[in-house]
C-alpha positions as MATLAB code, in Angstrom:
seq = 'MGLFDSLRKMFAAPEPEAGTAPAPSAPPAPPHGVDYDDDRVPAPARKKIDAILAALEEVGAMMDREQVQAVSRTEIELMRDEHLPKLVKSYIDIPPAHRAEIFRKTGKSASFILEESLDTMKGRIDEIARNLAQHDLDAFSSNAAFISRRYSDGDPFR';
ca = [
     -38.415  -34.350   -8.091;
     -38.385  -32.489   -5.210;
     -38.012  -28.598   -4.991;
     -34.472  -28.376   -3.948;
     -33.645  -30.607   -7.181;
     -35.229  -28.138   -8.833;
     -33.555  -25.219   -7.605;
     -30.133  -27.010   -8.261;
     -30.422  -27.627  -11.609;
     -31.999  -23.504  -12.582;
     -28.747  -22.513  -10.851;
     -26.303  -24.743  -11.755;
     -23.910  -23.990  -14.712;
     -24.236  -25.743  -17.734;
     -22.926  -28.919  -18.309;
     -20.139  -29.200  -21.340;
     -21.251  -31.038  -24.225;
     -20.145  -34.552  -24.236;
     -16.916  -35.325  -26.174;
     -15.628  -31.033  -25.822;
     -13.105  -30.295  -23.487;
     -13.517  -27.803  -20.987;
     -12.187  -23.864  -21.817;
      -8.311  -23.647  -20.237;
      -8.631  -20.991  -17.331;
      -6.330  -17.802  -18.263;
      -2.946  -17.571  -16.462;
      -2.974  -15.725  -13.251;
      -1.939  -11.975  -14.070;
       1.024  -10.927  -12.802;
       0.686   -8.918   -9.579;
       0.479   -5.408  -10.078;
       0.599   -5.935  -13.615;
       4.284   -6.254  -13.765;
       6.606   -8.243  -16.376;
       9.697   -9.194  -14.356;
      11.254   -9.704  -17.573;
      10.336   -6.401  -19.221;
      13.657   -5.255  -20.722;
      13.512   -1.809  -19.537;
      14.407   -4.246  -15.862;
      18.607   -4.449  -15.879;
      19.493   -8.141  -16.125;
      21.232   -8.104  -12.679;
      17.810   -6.846  -11.055;
      16.302   -9.594  -13.124;
      18.392  -11.885  -11.503;
      18.009  -11.160   -8.094;
      13.719  -10.856   -8.392;
      14.129  -14.551   -9.744;
      16.064  -15.502   -6.476;
      13.523  -13.376   -4.179;
      10.620  -15.158   -6.187;
      12.636  -18.576   -5.297;
      13.139  -17.650   -1.879;
       9.752  -16.499   -0.912;
       8.274  -19.356   -2.727;
      10.792  -21.754   -0.378;
       9.563  -19.790    2.758;
       6.159  -20.120    1.983;
       6.745  -24.015    1.861;
       8.761  -23.539    5.151;
       5.650  -21.930    6.779;
       3.060  -24.088    5.707;
       5.049  -27.141    7.655;
       5.380  -25.010   10.871;
       3.421  -22.910   13.673;
       3.951  -19.475   11.971;
       3.150  -16.282   13.838;
       0.472  -14.563   11.347;
       3.110  -11.607   11.082;
       5.834  -13.438    9.552;
       3.489  -14.956    6.862;
       2.136  -11.645    6.125;
       5.246  -10.165    5.846;
       6.168  -12.510    3.310;
       2.500  -12.495    1.481;
       3.144   -8.387    1.190;
       6.514   -8.335   -0.218;
       5.396  -11.047   -2.630;
       2.121   -9.549   -3.281;
       2.651   -5.904   -2.702;
       6.082   -4.269   -2.212;
       8.027   -6.155   -4.464;
       5.523   -5.670   -7.848;
       5.114   -2.149   -7.077;
       9.240   -1.683   -6.588;
       9.930   -2.654   -9.929;
       6.604   -1.343  -11.382;
       7.846    1.853  -10.316;
      11.502    1.689  -11.812;
       9.935    0.718  -15.034;
       7.369    3.905  -14.949;
      10.199    5.758  -14.526;
      11.287    7.686  -18.133;
      14.773    6.352  -19.061;
      14.874    9.959  -20.136;
      14.552   10.938  -16.376;
      16.366    8.435  -14.440;
      19.224   10.497  -14.344;
      17.193   13.000  -12.067;
      17.601   10.098   -9.725;
      21.686   10.154   -9.667;
      21.444   14.039   -9.472;
      19.577   13.629   -6.030;
      20.510   10.713   -4.827;
      24.467   10.354   -6.815;
      23.306    6.753   -6.991;
      21.855    5.491  -10.419;
      18.277    4.364  -10.829;
      18.909    0.907  -11.242;
      21.667    1.054   -8.244;
      18.923    1.890   -5.936;
      16.954   -0.778   -7.470;
      19.357   -3.090   -7.063;
      19.668   -1.931   -3.669;
      16.558   -2.425   -2.590;
      16.481   -5.995   -4.124;
      19.380   -6.991   -1.722;
      17.513   -5.181    1.432;
      14.495   -7.693    0.383;
      16.275  -10.532   -0.053;
      17.899  -10.148    2.914;
      14.887  -10.049    5.004;
      13.210  -13.325    3.359;
      16.711  -14.641    4.126;
      17.026  -13.548    7.572;
      13.091  -15.161    8.029;
      14.426  -18.450    6.256;
      16.834  -18.718    9.148;
      14.650  -18.452   11.476;
      12.473  -20.773   10.392;
      15.618  -23.643    9.555;
      16.349  -22.933   13.057;
      13.376  -24.706   14.399;
      13.949  -27.366   12.184;
      17.363  -27.926   13.917;
      16.603  -27.492   17.469;
      13.482  -30.030   16.758;
      16.215  -32.076   15.133;
      18.564  -31.897   17.955;
      16.193  -32.175   20.797;
      14.900  -35.431   19.041;
      18.345  -36.836   18.489;
      18.866  -36.494   22.022;
      15.502  -37.830   22.967;
      16.856  -40.874   20.962;
      19.973  -41.521   22.040;
      19.225  -41.239   25.363;
      16.040  -43.494   25.141;
      18.171  -46.440   23.246;
      21.034  -46.016   24.899;
      22.713  -48.964   26.777;
      22.631  -46.674   29.686;
      19.712  -46.153   32.282;
      16.808  -45.337   30.080;
      15.019  -43.572   33.423;
      17.737  -40.577   33.500;
];
């Protein structure tokens, strides 16, 4: 056994005993410790949060297929990992007895402002998705036109 093999064994993680299952890993903690299903979040807002999370997943998958500018990818990651959790957490953290103060200052309830903010965020995600889909539509149209020209009965060199 060489020096490197000895070092590798010395610093390697201990192997599990035969017949034992590896310890299950803990589920990832929600961003910023926010529970989107918290009872303090109004039900309509929870539905919007679920729609936003689903849309973020869909857009993320679309971005993985495409060559996407880092700016768009960063914007989506910030929405998912920072902006959405911070928005919801800041709503949850308002003591219920003091939510009326927001209405007095803005003329809108805290839950209305939360839902309005969620709608704004969803609108931006939808815009990004439309832009990505447009790229797919353009590529499909281009490929269909090529096939039509290439394999039509007409002159293949036009």
